[in-house]
Amino acid sequence: MSKTLCVFLLSFFLGLSGGYAQWDKLGQKEAAFHVITDIPNASQIEVDAEGNIFLLDSRKGFLYKYLKSTHYDSSIVVGGISTRDDGFLHPKKLAVKNRQDFYLLDDLGRKIVLLDKELKVVESSDFYAISSSGSIDIPDEFEPYSFDISSAGETFVLNKFNNKVYKINTFGKIESVFGGLDYGRGSLYEPEDIQLSPQNRVYIGDVENQRISVFDMFGVYLKDEELPEEFNWEKFHIHESLLILWNKSELAIINSLSREKKQYRPTHKFSLRDLYIGREFIYLLSENEVHLYPIKE
């Protein structure tokens, strides 16, 4: 990962919070607070309240927990491609509620699994077993492609088959459905990811059409984000008031409060798989490493 990229990420984020960082050696592997090497081919990173790092390997079906107490030298591993209760057919996405409850979407298994902090299965919810509320039912053609959990415990599931979002309340009932091709100004065409912001907004990303639509928690369409022109992003991430977009060679950040946009084009190739911004560190996931860069208030 380039020094310029890491400096840019930290400077933009900390400029918002009023903190500061030591930038002179950021981006240099030997100057990072910590580097985890020889990690699996993971696609997602999450961090819990204790600073433990979670990596999701969707291709092989494993979820890894790297322990902060051992300086990330040891890990807990669960999963593997299996139809058993302790395995997954295809773990698509990990969502952490309040940085302590872990939910995993198995899109081929069509279920959401609740895990405890030791990654043991607490509960598994099959979508077809979910009781419906009123006349709202799970359709026969259901392809759960992405999801997220609100701070209140509500589940928002994106159905790839009909491009709609299903909101499931804490009682396991479908409370509302929104989106789809016929939703008017909030129509969804090829949505790929859904994320909830701390401001109780629902962000839905359409990579094919380079569009991010924003709804409230009731499914009311609010707006489409004004994204940088001529920037083809592949993934997005919501952190506080920041919308972060990236692909294999570029990165952009939008401040939803000031509407300021920052864009970065590195001088050499790098591969940023995912990132997580915590209170103490920015965690950068690359192909075979995780870098931790400190944030100092």
Short mmCIF file of C-alpha atoms in Angstrom, two decimals:
data_model
loop_
_atom_site.label_atom_id
_atom_site.label_comp_id
_atom_site.label_asym_id
_atom_site.label_seq_id
_atom_site.Cartn_x
_atom_site.Cartn_y
_atom_site.Cartn_z
CA MET A 1 0.00 0.00 0.00
CA SER A 2 1.43 3.38 -0.98
CA LYS A 3 2.44 5.99 1.56
CA THR A 4 0.40 8.65 -0.22
CA LEU A 5 -2.79 6.61 0.00
CA CYS A 6 -2.50 6.04 3.74
CA VAL A 7 -1.61 9.68 4.40
CA PHE A 8 -4.60 10.76 2.34
CA LEU A 9 -7.01 8.47 4.18
CA LEU A 10 -5.85 9.57 7.58
CA SER A 11 -5.60 13.27 6.78
CA PHE A 12 -9.11 13.42 5.38
CA PHE A 13 -10.67 11.45 8.23
CA LEU A 14 -8.78 13.23 10.99
CA GLY A 15 -9.44 16.61 9.43
CA LEU A 16 -13.09 15.91 10.12
CA SER A 17 -12.62 14.87 13.74
CA GLY A 18 -10.02 17.42 14.76
CA GLY A 19 -7.44 14.77 15.64
CA TYR A 20 -3.94 14.47 14.29
CA ALA A 21 -1.60 11.72 13.16
CA GLN A 22 2.10 11.25 12.53
CA TRP A 23 2.25 11.08 8.76
CA ASP A 24 5.93 11.13 8.01
CA LYS A 25 6.26 7.34 7.74
CA LEU A 26 2.70 6.25 7.10
CA GLY A 27 2.37 3.74 4.31
CA GLN A 28 5.75 2.20 4.99
CA LYS A 29 5.25 -1.36 6.11
CA GLU A 30 7.94 -1.18 8.78
CA ALA A 31 6.40 2.00 10.23
CA ALA A 32 2.87 0.64 10.63
CA PHE A 33 1.74 -0.04 14.17
CA HIS A 34 1.22 -3.66 13.18
CA VAL A 35 1.14 -5.76 10.01
CA ILE A 36 -0.54 -9.16 9.82
CA THR A 37 1.03 -11.21 7.04
CA ASP A 38 0.19 -14.48 5.30
CA ILE A 39 -3.52 -14.02 5.80
CA PRO A 40 -6.10 -15.96 3.75
CA ASN A 41 -7.52 -14.58 0.54
CA ALA A 42 -10.16 -12.54 2.37
CA SER A 43 -12.66 -10.11 0.88
CA GLN A 44 -13.96 -8.36 4.01
CA ILE A 45 -12.57 -7.05 7.29
CA GLU A 46 -14.45 -6.12 10.45
CA VAL A 47 -13.22 -5.19 13.95
CA ASP A 48 -15.06 -5.72 17.23
CA ALA A 49 -15.13 -3.52 20.34
CA GLU A 50 -12.09 -5.32 21.81
CA GLY A 51 -9.94 -4.76 18.73
CA ASN A 52 -10.12 -8.33 17.43
CA ILE A 53 -9.99 -8.54 13.63
CA PHE A 54 -12.41 -10.63 11.59
CA LEU A 55 -11.64 -11.72 8.03
CA LEU A 56 -14.19 -13.36 5.73
CA ASP A 57 -13.03 -15.75 3.01
CA SER A 58 -16.14 -16.20 0.88
CA ARG A 59 -14.48 -18.46 -1.68
CA LYS A 60 -13.47 -21.17 0.81
CA GLY A 61 -16.24 -20.45 3.29
CA PHE A 62 -14.13 -19.58 6.33
CA LEU A 63 -14.43 -16.84 8.94
CA TYR A 64 -11.27 -15.93 10.88
CA LYS A 65 -10.95 -14.07 14.16
CA TYR A 66 -7.45 -12.70 14.86
CA LEU A 67 -6.97 -12.08 18.56
CA LYS A 68 -5.66 -8.73 19.75
CA SER A 69 -4.61 -10.33 23.06
CA THR A 70 -1.93 -12.31 21.19
CA HIS A 71 -0.94 -9.39 18.97
CA TYR A 72 -2.85 -11.11 16.16
CA ASP A 73 -0.46 -14.09 16.13
CA SER A 74 -3.28 -16.56 16.78
CA SER A 75 -6.75 -16.92 15.36
CA ILE A 76 -10.04 -18.78 15.65
CA VAL A 77 -11.36 -20.32 12.44
CA VAL A 78 -14.90 -21.49 11.74
CA GLY A 79 -16.86 -22.53 8.69
CA GLY A 80 -15.73 -24.27 5.56
CA ILE A 81 -17.92 -25.31 2.65
CA SER A 82 -20.44 -27.63 4.29
CA THR A 83 -24.16 -28.23 4.76
CA ARG A 84 -23.64 -28.85 8.47
CA ASP A 85 -24.78 -26.34 11.05
CA ASP A 86 -21.18 -25.23 11.67
CA GLY A 87 -20.42 -24.76 7.97
CA PHE A 88 -21.49 -22.40 5.21
CA LEU A 89 -22.32 -22.91 1.56
CA HIS A 90 -21.20 -19.42 0.59
CA PRO A 91 -20.70 -16.80 3.33
CA LYS A 92 -21.38 -13.58 1.45
CA LYS A 93 -21.14 -10.84 4.03
CA LEU A 94 -20.40 -10.25 7.72
CA ALA A 95 -22.23 -7.54 9.65
CA VAL A 96 -21.35 -6.49 13.20
CA LYS A 97 -24.03 -4.79 15.32
CA ASN A 98 -22.76 -2.47 18.05
CA ARG A 99 -19.31 -3.99 17.43
CA GLN A 100 -20.19 -7.10 19.47
CA ASP A 101 -22.92 -9.15 17.76
CA PHE A 102 -21.88 -10.95 14.58
CA TYR A 103 -24.26 -11.78 11.76
CA LEU A 104 -23.22 -13.72 8.68
CA LEU A 105 -25.19 -13.99 5.44
CA ASP A 106 -24.97 -17.35 3.65
CA ASP A 107 -26.55 -16.46 0.32
CA LEU A 108 -26.57 -19.98 -1.13
CA GLY A 109 -27.85 -21.39 2.16
CA ARG A 110 -30.39 -18.55 2.21
CA LYS A 111 -29.93 -17.89 5.89
CA ILE A 112 -28.45 -15.41 8.36
CA VAL A 113 -26.37 -16.86 11.18
CA LEU A 114 -25.86 -15.15 14.54
CA LEU A 115 -22.46 -15.89 16.09
CA ASP A 116 -21.14 -15.19 19.58
CA LYS A 117 -17.72 -13.66 20.22
CA GLU A 118 -16.11 -17.10 20.04
CA LEU A 119 -17.74 -17.60 16.61
CA LYS A 120 -20.08 -20.30 17.85
CA VAL A 121 -23.51 -20.40 16.21
CA VAL A 122 -26.18 -18.92 18.50
CA GLU A 123 -29.03 -18.81 16.03
CA SER A 124 -29.64 -19.54 12.35
CA SER A 125 -32.57 -17.93 10.53
CA ASP A 126 -33.72 -19.52 7.29
CA PHE A 127 -35.47 -16.91 5.17
CA TYR A 128 -38.22 -19.31 4.17
CA ALA A 129 -38.90 -20.07 7.83
CA ILE A 130 -39.38 -16.41 8.68
CA SER A 131 -43.00 -15.74 9.54
CA SER A 132 -44.50 -13.03 7.38
CA SER A 133 -46.39 -10.02 8.63
CA GLY A 134 -49.76 -9.43 7.03
CA SER A 135 -49.69 -10.01 3.29
CA ILE A 136 -45.93 -9.56 2.91
CA ASP A 137 -44.20 -12.84 2.08
CA ILE A 138 -40.78 -14.01 1.03
CA PRO A 139 -41.09 -14.70 -2.70
CA ASP A 140 -40.26 -18.12 -4.15
CA GLU A 141 -37.42 -16.55 -6.13
CA PHE A 142 -35.32 -15.22 -3.29
CA GLU A 143 -31.59 -14.53 -3.72
CA PRO A 144 -30.26 -12.76 -0.60
CA TYR A 145 -27.28 -10.87 -1.97
CA SER A 146 -26.39 -8.43 0.81
CA PHE A 147 -27.69 -7.29 4.19
CA ASP A 148 -27.04 -5.09 7.18
CA ILE A 149 -28.27 -4.84 10.77
CA SER A 150 -29.49 -1.62 12.37
CA SER A 151 -28.46 -0.60 15.88
CA ALA A 152 -31.99 -1.58 16.99
CA GLY A 153 -31.58 -5.09 15.58
CA GLU A 154 -33.65 -4.72 12.40
CA THR A 155 -32.40 -6.68 9.39
CA PHE A 156 -32.35 -5.20 5.89
CA VAL A 157 -31.90 -7.86 3.19
CA LEU A 158 -31.28 -7.16 -0.50
CA ASN A 159 -32.98 -9.65 -2.83
CA LYS A 160 -30.96 -9.86 -6.04
CA PHE A 161 -33.78 -11.57 -7.95
CA ASN A 162 -36.28 -8.70 -7.81
CA ASN A 163 -33.95 -5.86 -6.71
CA LYS A 164 -36.00 -5.22 -3.57
CA VAL A 165 -35.09 -4.68 0.07
CA TYR A 166 -36.89 -6.65 2.80
CA LYS A 167 -36.94 -5.10 6.27
CA ILE A 168 -37.28 -7.75 8.99
CA ASN A 169 -38.08 -6.55 12.50
CA THR A 170 -36.72 -7.93 15.76
CA PHE A 171 -39.66 -10.36 16.00
CA GLY A 172 -38.64 -12.07 12.76
CA LYS A 173 -41.49 -10.60 10.73
CA ILE A 174 -41.22 -8.80 7.42
CA GLU A 175 -42.18 -5.24 8.21
CA SER A 176 -41.84 -3.61 4.79
CA VAL A 177 -40.48 -4.02 1.26
CA PHE A 178 -39.07 -1.26 -0.91
CA GLY A 179 -37.05 -0.75 -4.05
CA GLY A 180 -37.31 -2.79 -7.21
CA LEU A 181 -37.70 -1.75 -10.84
CA ASP A 182 -41.09 -0.08 -10.32
CA TYR A 183 -40.36 2.06 -7.25
CA GLY A 184 -40.45 5.40 -9.02
CA ARG A 185 -37.56 7.74 -8.19
CA GLY A 186 -36.16 5.11 -5.83
CA SER A 187 -36.12 2.30 -8.38
CA LEU A 188 -33.27 -0.17 -8.01
CA TYR A 189 -31.87 -1.72 -11.18
CA GLU A 190 -28.82 -3.86 -10.33
CA PRO A 191 -28.11 -3.35 -6.61
CA GLU A 192 -25.14 -5.21 -5.16
CA ASP A 193 -24.63 -3.97 -1.61
CA ILE A 194 -26.63 -2.42 1.21
CA GLN A 195 -25.20 -0.56 4.20
CA LEU A 196 -26.74 1.38 7.08
CA SER A 197 -25.24 4.64 8.31
CA PRO A 198 -25.06 5.87 11.92
CA GLN A 199 -27.61 8.51 10.88
CA ASN A 200 -30.19 5.75 10.16
CA ARG A 201 -29.92 5.99 6.40
CA VAL A 202 -29.98 3.01 4.04
CA TYR A 203 -27.33 3.15 1.29
CA ILE A 204 -27.72 0.84 -1.70
CA GLY A 205 -24.91 0.56 -4.21
CA ASP A 206 -25.40 -0.23 -7.91
CA VAL A 207 -21.92 -0.80 -9.32
CA GLU A 208 -23.07 -1.50 -12.87
CA ASN A 209 -24.84 1.85 -13.12
CA GLN A 210 -22.39 3.66 -10.80
CA ARG A 211 -25.17 4.80 -8.51
CA ILE A 212 -25.71 4.92 -4.75
CA SER A 213 -29.30 5.49 -3.64
CA VAL A 214 -30.21 6.63 -0.13
CA PHE A 215 -33.43 5.74 1.72
CA ASP A 216 -34.68 6.30 5.24
CA MET A 217 -35.39 3.38 7.59
CA PHE A 218 -38.98 3.15 6.32
CA GLY A 219 -37.95 2.75 2.68
CA VAL A 220 -38.69 6.34 1.62
CA TYR A 221 -36.33 7.38 -1.16
CA LEU A 222 -34.25 10.43 -0.22
CA LYS A 223 -31.64 10.99 -2.92
CA ASP A 224 -28.89 9.62 -5.12
CA GLU A 225 -25.40 10.50 -3.93
CA GLU A 226 -23.45 12.94 -6.10
CA LEU A 227 -20.45 10.81 -7.00
CA PRO A 228 -17.19 11.95 -8.62
CA GLU A 229 -17.35 12.02 -12.40
CA GLU A 230 -15.22 9.60 -14.40
CA PHE A 231 -14.60 7.44 -11.33
CA ASN A 232 -15.57 3.79 -11.71
CA TRP A 233 -15.86 2.41 -8.19
CA GLU A 234 -16.28 -1.24 -7.28
CA LYS A 235 -16.98 -1.05 -3.54
CA PHE A 236 -18.19 1.49 -1.02
CA HIS A 237 -18.07 1.92 2.73
CA ILE A 238 -19.97 4.18 5.12
CA HIS A 239 -18.15 5.58 8.14
CA GLU A 240 -19.76 8.31 10.23
CA SER A 241 -20.36 11.10 7.66
CA LEU A 242 -17.90 9.73 5.10
CA LEU A 243 -18.75 7.81 1.95
CA ILE A 244 -15.64 5.96 0.74
CA LEU A 245 -15.46 4.52 -2.78
CA TRP A 246 -12.69 2.47 -4.33
CA ASN A 247 -11.55 0.12 -7.06
CA LYS A 248 -8.25 -1.63 -7.65
CA SER A 249 -6.37 1.53 -8.57
CA GLU A 250 -8.34 4.55 -7.30
CA LEU A 251 -10.05 5.80 -4.17
CA ALA A 252 -12.47 8.65 -3.47
CA ILE A 253 -14.01 10.03 -0.28
CA ILE A 254 -17.12 12.19 0.02
CA ASN A 255 -17.98 14.19 3.12
CA SER A 256 -21.78 14.09 3.36
CA LEU A 257 -21.80 17.19 5.60
CA SER A 258 -19.61 19.57 3.61
CA ARG A 259 -20.08 17.74 0.26
CA GLU A 260 -16.32 17.97 -0.21
CA LYS A 261 -14.92 15.29 -2.51
CA LYS A 262 -11.38 13.95 -2.45
CA GLN A 263 -10.00 11.63 -5.10
CA TYR A 264 -6.72 9.74 -5.19
CA ARG A 265 -4.94 8.06 -8.08
CA PRO A 266 -1.79 6.26 -6.93
CA THR A 267 1.31 6.28 -9.07
CA HIS A 268 1.68 2.53 -8.87
CA LYS A 269 -0.66 -0.41 -8.65
CA PHE A 270 -2.02 -1.62 -5.33
CA SER A 271 -4.91 -3.84 -4.32
CA LEU A 272 -7.19 -2.54 -1.57
CA ARG A 273 -9.70 -5.26 -0.74
CA ASP A 274 -11.48 -3.61 2.17
CA LEU A 275 -10.97 -1.16 5.01
CA TYR A 276 -12.26 -0.46 8.49
CA ILE A 277 -11.94 2.79 10.44
CA GLY A 278 -11.92 2.42 14.21
CA ARG A 279 -11.25 4.70 17.14
CA GLU A 280 -7.55 3.89 17.33
CA PHE A 281 -6.62 2.58 13.90
CA ILE A 282 -7.43 2.49 10.24
CA TYR A 283 -7.30 -1.13 9.13
CA LEU A 284 -6.35 -1.75 5.49
CA LEU A 285 -6.96 -5.18 3.94
CA SER A 286 -4.84 -6.10 0.94
CA GLU A 287 -4.38 -9.42 -0.84
CA ASN A 288 -2.23 -11.08 1.83
CA GLU A 289 -1.82 -8.53 4.61
CA VAL A 290 -3.66 -6.32 7.07
CA HIS A 291 -2.04 -3.00 8.00
CA LEU A 292 -2.93 -1.07 11.15
CA TYR A 293 -2.18 2.68 11.09
CA PRO A 294 -2.65 4.64 14.34
CA ILE A 295 -5.02 7.53 14.88
CA LYS A 296 -4.04 9.85 17.72
CA GLU A 297 -6.45 12.33 19.27
#
